[in-house]
Tab-separated table of C-alpha atoms in Angstrom:
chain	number	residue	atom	x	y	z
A	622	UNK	CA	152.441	159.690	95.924
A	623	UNK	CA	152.445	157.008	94.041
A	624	UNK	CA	154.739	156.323	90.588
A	625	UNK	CA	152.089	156.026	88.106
A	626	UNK	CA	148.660	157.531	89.410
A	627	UNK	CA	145.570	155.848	86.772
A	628	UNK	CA	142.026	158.063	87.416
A	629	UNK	CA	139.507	157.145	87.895
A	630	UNK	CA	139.984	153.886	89.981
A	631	UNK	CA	136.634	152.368	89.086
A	632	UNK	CA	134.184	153.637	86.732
A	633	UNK	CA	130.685	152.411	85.319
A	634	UNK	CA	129.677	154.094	82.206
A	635	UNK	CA	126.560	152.944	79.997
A	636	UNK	CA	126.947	151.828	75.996
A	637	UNK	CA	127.495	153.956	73.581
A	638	UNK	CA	129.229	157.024	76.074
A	639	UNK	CA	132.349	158.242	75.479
A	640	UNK	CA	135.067	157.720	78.415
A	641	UNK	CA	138.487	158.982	79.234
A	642	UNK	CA	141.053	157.109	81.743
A	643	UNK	CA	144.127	159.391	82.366
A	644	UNK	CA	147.643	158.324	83.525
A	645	UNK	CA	150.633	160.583	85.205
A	646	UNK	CA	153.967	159.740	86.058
A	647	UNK	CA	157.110	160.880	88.608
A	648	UNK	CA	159.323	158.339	87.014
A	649	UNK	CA	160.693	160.415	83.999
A	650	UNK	CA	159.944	157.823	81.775
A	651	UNK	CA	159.593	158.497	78.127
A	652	UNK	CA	158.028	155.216	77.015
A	653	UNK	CA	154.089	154.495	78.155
A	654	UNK	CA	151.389	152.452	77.516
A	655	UNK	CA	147.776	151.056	78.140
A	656	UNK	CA	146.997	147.252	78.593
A	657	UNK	CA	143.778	145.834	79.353
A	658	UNK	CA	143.729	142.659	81.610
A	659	UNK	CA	140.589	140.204	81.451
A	660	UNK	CA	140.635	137.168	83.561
A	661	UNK	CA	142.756	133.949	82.006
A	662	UNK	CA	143.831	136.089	79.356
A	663	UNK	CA	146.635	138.223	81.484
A	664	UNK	CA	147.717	141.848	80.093
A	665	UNK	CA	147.258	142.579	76.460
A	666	UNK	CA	148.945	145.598	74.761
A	667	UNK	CA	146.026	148.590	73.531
A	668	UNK	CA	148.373	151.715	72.623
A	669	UNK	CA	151.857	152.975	73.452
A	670	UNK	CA	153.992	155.565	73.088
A	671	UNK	CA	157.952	156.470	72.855
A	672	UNK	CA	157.735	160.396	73.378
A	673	UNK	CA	154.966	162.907	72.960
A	674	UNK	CA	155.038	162.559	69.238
A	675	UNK	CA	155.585	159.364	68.902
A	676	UNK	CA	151.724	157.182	69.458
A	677	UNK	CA	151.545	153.253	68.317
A	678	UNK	CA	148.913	150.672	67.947
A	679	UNK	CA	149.405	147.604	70.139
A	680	UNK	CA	147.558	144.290	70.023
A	681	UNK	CA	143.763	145.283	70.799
A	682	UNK	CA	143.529	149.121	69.317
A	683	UNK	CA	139.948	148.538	67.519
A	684	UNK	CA	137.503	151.215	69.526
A	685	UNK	CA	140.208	152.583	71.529
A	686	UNK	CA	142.214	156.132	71.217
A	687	UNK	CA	144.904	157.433	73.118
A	688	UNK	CA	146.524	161.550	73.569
A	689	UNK	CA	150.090	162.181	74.985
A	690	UNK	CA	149.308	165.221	76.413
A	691	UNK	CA	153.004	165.531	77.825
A	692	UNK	CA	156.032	163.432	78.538
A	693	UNK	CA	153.985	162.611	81.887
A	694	UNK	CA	150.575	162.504	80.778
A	695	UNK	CA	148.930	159.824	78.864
A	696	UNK	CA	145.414	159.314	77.991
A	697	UNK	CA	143.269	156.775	76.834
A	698	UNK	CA	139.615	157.067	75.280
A	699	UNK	CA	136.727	154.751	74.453
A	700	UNK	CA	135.038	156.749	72.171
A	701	UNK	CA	131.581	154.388	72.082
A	702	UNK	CA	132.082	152.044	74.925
A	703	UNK	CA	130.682	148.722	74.468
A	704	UNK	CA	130.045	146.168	77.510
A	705	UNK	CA	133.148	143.424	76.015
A	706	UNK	CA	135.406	146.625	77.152
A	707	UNK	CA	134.528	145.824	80.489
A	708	UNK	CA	137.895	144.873	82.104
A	709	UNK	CA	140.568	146.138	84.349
A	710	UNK	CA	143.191	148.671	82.305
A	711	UNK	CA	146.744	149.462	83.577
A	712	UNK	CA	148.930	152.202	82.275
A	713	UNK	CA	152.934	151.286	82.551
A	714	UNK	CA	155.572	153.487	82.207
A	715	UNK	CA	159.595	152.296	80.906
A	716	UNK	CA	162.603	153.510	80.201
A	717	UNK	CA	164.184	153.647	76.417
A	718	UNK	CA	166.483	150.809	77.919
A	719	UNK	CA	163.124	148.852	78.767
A	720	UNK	CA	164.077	148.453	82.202
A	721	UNK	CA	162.018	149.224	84.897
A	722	UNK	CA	158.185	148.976	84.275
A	723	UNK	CA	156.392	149.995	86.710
A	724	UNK	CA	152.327	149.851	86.528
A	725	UNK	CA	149.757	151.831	87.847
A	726	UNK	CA	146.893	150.543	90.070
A	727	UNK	CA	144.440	149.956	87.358
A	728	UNK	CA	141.091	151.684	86.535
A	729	UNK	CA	138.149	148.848	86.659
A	730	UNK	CA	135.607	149.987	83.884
A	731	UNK	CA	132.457	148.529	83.486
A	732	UNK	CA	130.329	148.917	80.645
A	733	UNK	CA	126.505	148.306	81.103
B	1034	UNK	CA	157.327	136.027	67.519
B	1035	UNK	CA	156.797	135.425	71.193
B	1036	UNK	CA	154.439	133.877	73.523
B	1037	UNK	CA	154.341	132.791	77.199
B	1038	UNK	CA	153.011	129.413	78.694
B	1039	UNK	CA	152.357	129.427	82.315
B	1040	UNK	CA	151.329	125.522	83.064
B	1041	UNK	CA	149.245	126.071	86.438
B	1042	UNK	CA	146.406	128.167	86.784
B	1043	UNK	CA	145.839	127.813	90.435
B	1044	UNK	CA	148.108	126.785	92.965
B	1045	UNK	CA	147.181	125.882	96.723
B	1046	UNK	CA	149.746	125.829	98.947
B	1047	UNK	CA	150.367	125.577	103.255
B	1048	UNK	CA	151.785	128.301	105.142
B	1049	UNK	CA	155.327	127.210	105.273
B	1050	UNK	CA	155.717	124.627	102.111
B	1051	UNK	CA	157.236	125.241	98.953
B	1052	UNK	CA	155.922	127.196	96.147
B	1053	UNK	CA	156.685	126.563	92.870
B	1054	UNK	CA	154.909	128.340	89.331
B	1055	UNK	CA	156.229	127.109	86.020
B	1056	UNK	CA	156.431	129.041	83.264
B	1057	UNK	CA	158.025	128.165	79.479
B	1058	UNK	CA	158.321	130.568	76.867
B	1059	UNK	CA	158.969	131.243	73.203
B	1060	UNK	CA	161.332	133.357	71.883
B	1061	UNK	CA	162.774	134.076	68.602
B	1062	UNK	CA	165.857	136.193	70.298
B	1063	UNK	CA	167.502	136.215	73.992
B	1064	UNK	CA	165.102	137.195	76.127
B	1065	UNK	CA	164.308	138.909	78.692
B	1066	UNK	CA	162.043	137.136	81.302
B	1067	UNK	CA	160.201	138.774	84.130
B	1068	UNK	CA	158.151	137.838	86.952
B	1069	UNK	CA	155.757	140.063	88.177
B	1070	UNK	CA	153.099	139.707	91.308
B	1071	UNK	CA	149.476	141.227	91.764
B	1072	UNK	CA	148.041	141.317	94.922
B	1073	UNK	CA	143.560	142.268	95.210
B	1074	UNK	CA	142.973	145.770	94.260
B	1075	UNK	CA	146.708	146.274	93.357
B	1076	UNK	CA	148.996	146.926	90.387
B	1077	UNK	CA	151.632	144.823	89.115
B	1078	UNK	CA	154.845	144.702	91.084
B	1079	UNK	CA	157.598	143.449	89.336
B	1080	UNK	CA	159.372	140.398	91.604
B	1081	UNK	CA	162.342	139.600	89.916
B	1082	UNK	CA	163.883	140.284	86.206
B	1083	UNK	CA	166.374	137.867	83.616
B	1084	UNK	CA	168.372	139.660	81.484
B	1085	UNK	CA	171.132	137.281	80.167
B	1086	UNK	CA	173.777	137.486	83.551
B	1087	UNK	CA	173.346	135.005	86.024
B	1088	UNK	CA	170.608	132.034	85.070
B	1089	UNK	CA	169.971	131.857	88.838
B	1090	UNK	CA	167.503	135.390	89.752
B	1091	UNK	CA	166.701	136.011	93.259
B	1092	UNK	CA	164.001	138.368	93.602
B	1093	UNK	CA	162.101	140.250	96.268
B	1094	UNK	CA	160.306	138.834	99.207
B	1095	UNK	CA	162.521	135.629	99.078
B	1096	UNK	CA	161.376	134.557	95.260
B	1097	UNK	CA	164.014	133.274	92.929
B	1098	UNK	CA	163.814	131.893	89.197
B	1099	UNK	CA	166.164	129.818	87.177
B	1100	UNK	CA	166.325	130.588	83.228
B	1101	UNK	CA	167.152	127.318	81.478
B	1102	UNK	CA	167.890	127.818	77.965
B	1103	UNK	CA	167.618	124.365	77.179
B	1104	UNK	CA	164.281	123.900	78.420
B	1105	UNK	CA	162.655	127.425	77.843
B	1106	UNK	CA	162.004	127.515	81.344
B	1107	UNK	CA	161.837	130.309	84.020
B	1108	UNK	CA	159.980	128.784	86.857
B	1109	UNK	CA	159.546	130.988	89.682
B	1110	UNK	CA	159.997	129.181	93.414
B	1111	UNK	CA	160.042	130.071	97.021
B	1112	UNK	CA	161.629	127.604	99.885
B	1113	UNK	CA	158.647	128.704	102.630
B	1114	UNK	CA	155.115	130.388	101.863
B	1115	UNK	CA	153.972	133.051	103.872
B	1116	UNK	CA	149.709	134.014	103.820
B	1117	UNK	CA	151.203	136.977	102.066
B	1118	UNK	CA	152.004	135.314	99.101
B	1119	UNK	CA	148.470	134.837	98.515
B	1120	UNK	CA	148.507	137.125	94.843
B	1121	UNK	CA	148.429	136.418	91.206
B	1122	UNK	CA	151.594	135.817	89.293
B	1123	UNK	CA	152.381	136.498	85.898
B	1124	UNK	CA	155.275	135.642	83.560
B	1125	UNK	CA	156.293	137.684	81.325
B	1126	UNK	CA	158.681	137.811	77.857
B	1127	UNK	CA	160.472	140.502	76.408
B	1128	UNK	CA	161.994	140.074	73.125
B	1129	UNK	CA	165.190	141.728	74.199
B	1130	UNK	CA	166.372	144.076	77.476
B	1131	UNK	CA	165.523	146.780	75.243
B	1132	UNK	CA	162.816	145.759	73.461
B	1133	UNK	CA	159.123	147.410	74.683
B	1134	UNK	CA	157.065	144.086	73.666
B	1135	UNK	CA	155.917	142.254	76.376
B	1136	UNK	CA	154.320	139.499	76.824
B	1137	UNK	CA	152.195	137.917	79.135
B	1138	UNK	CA	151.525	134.764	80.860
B	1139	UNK	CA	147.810	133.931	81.819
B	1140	UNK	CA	148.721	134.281	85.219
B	1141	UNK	CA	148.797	131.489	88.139
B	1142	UNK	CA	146.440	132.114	91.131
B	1143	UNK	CA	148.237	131.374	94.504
B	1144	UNK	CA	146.382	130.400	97.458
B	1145	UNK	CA	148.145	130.044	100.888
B	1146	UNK	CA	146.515	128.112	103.548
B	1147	UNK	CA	147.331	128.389	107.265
């Protein structure tokens, strides 16, 4: 099994749903986070967290949410989706050292 | 503050020849630097890491960098390409080893051709 495990791998949802990608990890990591890649731009930071209490904004947070549901478990939502949210999302894990990233496979959303 | 350059956006190669990706940075601390490699369909898999020992990094699958200080450089090279290489690269900056804010290159595009 893999590291990080992202569902689902691809989704297409219509504007103005509401959409949840999930991320779970073997590393033991307490530090995750979501980015969203878009072509020419490479990854940019949307939310991350230090422990299950501990949730931050990153660089691109407008019309996005995230849940730690557990030190392995972290959620993000789009709780309107809009078509410019189309894009490829990763979720990362790290140690508190921040050695050792290791990324998921990516969820390809598409918002029509 | 922090940003990453990388200078090519494509690179075409032959099976065999050289590859070389530049990248130059910004940093308002010692660094870390990272390269990591995407290959269709896949994640990011981290190639090789800089974390203020040797300048000289030797990385998976034959890839090295060299940090250079003076130049805010960590190009990323490998002596022979194989079709495998075929992937997008990124560069990426981290304030500190121990710092969670990374940031990323645009990516370069390698192409190998037989």
């Amino acid at each position: 099994d893999a590291d990080v495990t992202q569902t689902p791998r691809n989704r297409i949802t219509k504007t103005g749903k509401r959409i949840m990608l999930e991320c779970s990890q073997t590393k033991g990591h307490d530090r995750m986070y979501w980015y969203r890649q878009d072509p020419g731009l490479g990854l940019q930071l949307i939310y991350y967290s230090f422990d299950v209490k501990d949730i931050n904004k990153g660089e691109i947070s407008d019309g996005y949410s995230v849940s730690r549901q557990a030190q392995a478990k972290f959620s993000l939502s789009l709780e309107s989706a809009i078509p410019n949210q189309t894009a490829l999302y990763f979720c990362a894990t790290s140690d508190f050292r921040g050695n050792g990233y290791t990324f998921g496979s990516g969820t390809r959303l598409t918002v029509v | 503050a922090q940003s990453v350059t990388q200078l090519d956006s494509h690179v075409s190669v032959s099976e065999g020849t050289p590859v070389l990706l530049r990248c130059n940075y910004s940093s308002s601390y010692s660094p870390s630097l990272f390269w990591y490699v995407q290959h269709p369909n896949k994640g990011l898999q981290l190639l090789l890491k800089y974390t203020s020992a040797a300048t000289l990094v030797k990385g998976i699958n034959g890839f090295e960098a060299e940090f250079k200080k003076s130049e805010t450089s960590f190009h990323l090279t490998k002596p022979s390409a194989h079709m495998s290489d075929a992937a997008e690269y990124f560069c990426v900056v981290s304030p500190s080893s121990n710092d969670y804010k990374l940031s990323f290159g645009a990516g370069t595009t390698v192409t190998v051709r037989a």
